[in-house]
Short mmCIF file of C-alpha atoms and ligand atoms in Angstrom, two decimals:
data_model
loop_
_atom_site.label_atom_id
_atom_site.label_comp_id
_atom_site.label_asym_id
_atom_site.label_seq_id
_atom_site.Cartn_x
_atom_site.Cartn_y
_atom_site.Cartn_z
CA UNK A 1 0.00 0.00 0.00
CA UNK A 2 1.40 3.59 -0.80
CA UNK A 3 0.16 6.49 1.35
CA UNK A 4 0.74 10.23 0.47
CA UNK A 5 0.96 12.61 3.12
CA UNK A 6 0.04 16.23 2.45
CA UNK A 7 1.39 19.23 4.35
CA UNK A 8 0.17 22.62 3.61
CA UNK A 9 1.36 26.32 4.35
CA UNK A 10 3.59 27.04 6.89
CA UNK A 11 4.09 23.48 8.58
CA UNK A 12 6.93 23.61 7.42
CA UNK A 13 7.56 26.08 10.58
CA UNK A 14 7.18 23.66 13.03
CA UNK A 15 8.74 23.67 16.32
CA UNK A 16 9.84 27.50 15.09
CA UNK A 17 7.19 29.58 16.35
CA UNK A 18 3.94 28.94 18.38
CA UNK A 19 4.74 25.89 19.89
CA UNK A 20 1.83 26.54 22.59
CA UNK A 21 -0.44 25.43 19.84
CA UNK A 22 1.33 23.08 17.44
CA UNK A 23 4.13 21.87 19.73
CA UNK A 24 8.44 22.14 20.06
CA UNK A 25 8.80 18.99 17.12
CA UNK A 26 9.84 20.40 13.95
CA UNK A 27 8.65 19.64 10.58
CA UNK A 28 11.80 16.89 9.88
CA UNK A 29 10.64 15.40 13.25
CA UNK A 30 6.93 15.25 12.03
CA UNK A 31 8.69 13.77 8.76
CA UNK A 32 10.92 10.90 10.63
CA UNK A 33 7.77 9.90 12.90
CA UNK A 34 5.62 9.05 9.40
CA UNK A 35 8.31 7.45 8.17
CA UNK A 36 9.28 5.24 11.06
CA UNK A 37 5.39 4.32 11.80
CA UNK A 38 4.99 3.53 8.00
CA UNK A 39 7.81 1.02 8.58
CA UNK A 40 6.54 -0.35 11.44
CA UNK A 41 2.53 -1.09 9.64
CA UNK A 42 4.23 -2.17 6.12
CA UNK A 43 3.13 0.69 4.18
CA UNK A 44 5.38 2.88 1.55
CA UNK A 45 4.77 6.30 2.41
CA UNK A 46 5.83 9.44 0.43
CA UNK A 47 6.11 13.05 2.07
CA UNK A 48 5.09 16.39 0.18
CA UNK A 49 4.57 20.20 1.43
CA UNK A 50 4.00 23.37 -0.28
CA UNK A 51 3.04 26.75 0.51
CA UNK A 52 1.05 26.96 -2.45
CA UNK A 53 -2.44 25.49 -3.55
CA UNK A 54 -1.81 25.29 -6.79
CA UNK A 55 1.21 22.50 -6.26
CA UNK A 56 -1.35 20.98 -3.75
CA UNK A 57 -3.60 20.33 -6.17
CA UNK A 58 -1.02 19.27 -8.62
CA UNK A 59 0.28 16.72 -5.63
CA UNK A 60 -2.87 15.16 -5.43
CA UNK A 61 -3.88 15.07 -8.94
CA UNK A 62 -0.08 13.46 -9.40
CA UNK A 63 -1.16 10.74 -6.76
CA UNK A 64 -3.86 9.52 -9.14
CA UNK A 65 -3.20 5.87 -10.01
CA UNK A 66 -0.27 5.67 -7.58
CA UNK A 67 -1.55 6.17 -3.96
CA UNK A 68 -3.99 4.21 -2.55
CA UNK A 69 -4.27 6.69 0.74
CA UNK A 70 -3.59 10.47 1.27
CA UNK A 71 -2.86 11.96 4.92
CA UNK A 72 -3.48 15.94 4.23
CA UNK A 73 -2.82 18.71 6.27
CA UNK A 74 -4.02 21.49 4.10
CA UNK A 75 -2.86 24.10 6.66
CA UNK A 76 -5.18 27.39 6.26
CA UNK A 77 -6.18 25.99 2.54
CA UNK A 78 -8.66 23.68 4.89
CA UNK A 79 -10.80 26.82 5.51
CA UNK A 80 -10.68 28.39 2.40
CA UNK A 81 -9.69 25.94 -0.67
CA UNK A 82 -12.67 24.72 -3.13
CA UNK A 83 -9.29 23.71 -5.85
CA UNK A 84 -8.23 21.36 -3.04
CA UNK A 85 -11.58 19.90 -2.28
CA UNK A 86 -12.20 19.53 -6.04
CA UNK A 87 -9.04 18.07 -6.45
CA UNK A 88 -9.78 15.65 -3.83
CA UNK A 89 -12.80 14.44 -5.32
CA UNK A 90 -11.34 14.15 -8.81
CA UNK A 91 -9.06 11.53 -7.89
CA UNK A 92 -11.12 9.68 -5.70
CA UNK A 93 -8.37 8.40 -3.59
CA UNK A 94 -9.54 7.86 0.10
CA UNK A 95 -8.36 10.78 2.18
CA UNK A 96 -8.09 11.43 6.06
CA UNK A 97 -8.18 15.15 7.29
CA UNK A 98 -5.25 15.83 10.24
CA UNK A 99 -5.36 18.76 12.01
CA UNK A 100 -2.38 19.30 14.85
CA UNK A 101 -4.72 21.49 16.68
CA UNK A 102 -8.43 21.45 17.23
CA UNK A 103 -9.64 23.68 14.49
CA UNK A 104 -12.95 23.51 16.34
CA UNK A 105 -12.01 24.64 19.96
CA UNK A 106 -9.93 28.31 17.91
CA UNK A 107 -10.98 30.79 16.04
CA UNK A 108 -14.57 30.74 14.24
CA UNK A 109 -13.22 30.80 11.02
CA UNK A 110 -11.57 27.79 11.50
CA UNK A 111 -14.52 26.05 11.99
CA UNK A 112 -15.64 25.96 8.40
CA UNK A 113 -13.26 23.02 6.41
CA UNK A 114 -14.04 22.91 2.79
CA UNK A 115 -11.97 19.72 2.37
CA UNK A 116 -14.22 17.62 5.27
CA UNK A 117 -16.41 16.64 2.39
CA UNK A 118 -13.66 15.14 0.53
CA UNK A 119 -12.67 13.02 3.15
CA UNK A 120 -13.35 10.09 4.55
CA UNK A 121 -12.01 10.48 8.34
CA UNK A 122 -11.22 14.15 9.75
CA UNK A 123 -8.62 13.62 12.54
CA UNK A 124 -8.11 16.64 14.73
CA UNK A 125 -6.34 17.88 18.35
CA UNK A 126 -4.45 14.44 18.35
CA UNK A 127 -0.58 16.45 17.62
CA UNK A 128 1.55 14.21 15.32
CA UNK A 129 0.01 11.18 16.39
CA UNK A 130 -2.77 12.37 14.21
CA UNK A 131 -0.68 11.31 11.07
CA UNK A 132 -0.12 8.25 12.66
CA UNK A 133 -4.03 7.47 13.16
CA UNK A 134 -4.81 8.35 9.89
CA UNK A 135 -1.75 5.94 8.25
CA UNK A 136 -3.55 3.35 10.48
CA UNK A 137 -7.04 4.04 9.28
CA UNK A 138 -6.16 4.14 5.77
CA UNK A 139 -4.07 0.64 6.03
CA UNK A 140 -6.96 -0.99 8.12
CA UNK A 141 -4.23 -1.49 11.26
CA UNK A 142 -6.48 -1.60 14.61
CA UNK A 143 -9.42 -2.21 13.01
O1 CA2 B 1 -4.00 22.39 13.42
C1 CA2 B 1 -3.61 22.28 12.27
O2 CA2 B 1 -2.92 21.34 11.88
C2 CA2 B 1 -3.93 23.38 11.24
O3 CA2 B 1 -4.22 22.76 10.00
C3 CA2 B 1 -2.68 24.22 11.13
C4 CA2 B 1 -2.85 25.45 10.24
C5 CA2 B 1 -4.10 26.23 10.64
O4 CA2 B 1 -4.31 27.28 9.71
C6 CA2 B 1 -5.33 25.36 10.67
O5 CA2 B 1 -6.43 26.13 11.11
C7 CA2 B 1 -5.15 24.20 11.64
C8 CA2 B 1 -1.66 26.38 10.36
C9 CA2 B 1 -0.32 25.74 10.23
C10 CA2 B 1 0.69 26.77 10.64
O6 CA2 B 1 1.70 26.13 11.32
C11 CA2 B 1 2.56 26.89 12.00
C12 CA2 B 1 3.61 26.24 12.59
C13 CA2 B 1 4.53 26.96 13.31
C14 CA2 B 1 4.42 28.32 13.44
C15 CA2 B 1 3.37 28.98 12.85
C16 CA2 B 1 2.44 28.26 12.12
#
């Protein structure tokens, strides 16, 4: 089984600023935890991030016929992005929503995720392990 995971803007700051909210781990820590837990369940897992939608969208649509999961973070893109959530639902590849935080429990605009309807498992508040639960899901471990 191959599993994408999707990063959006600025998580690639990790462990730089904020950590009150998203934690001290940096985004090559986030990086090294995937990729020891996809060792560890038997899955291959490949690792993108961008600041911008547009190479988002082209990271999913490039998944098409080669992942059989996708872990996304879209960042700020969750509350704003129709091209991600269309992009989603082109390829039809199931996806699992992570958020670090709670979304829910912040601010009220972050309440509203365009991409939820993409996706078949929204993960939030759990920190890194997050990524881990959704690899998990998405490779029927636990279950
Ligand atoms: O909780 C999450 O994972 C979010 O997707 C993170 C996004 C935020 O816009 C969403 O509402 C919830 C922001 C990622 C920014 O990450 C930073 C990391 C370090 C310093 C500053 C921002």
């Amino acid at each position: 089984m191959n599993i994408l995971v999707i990063n959006g803007p600025n998580l690639n700051m990790l462990g730089i600023r904020e950590p009150e909210i998203y934690g001290k781990a940096t985004y090559a820590d986030l990086c090294r935890l995937i990729e020891a837990h996809a060792a560890e369940i038997g899955v291959e897992v490949s690792l993108y991030q961008s600041n911008h939608e547009g190479d988002l969208v082209d990271a999913i649509q490039q998944a098409y016929g080669k992942a059989d999961g996708i872990v996304i973070n879209p960042g700020a893109y969750t509350h704003t992005s129709v091209a991600i959530l269309d992009a989603l639902k082109a390829v039809g590849i199931p996806a699992v929503e992570v958020h670090i935080s709670d979304p829910d429990a912040r601010d009220e605009f972050r309440k509203i995720s365009y991409i939820r309807a993409a996706c078949v498992k929204t993960i939030k508040g759990h920190g890194f392990d997050g990524y881990l639960e959704a690899m998990d899901f998405l490779a029927g471990v636990n279950q």
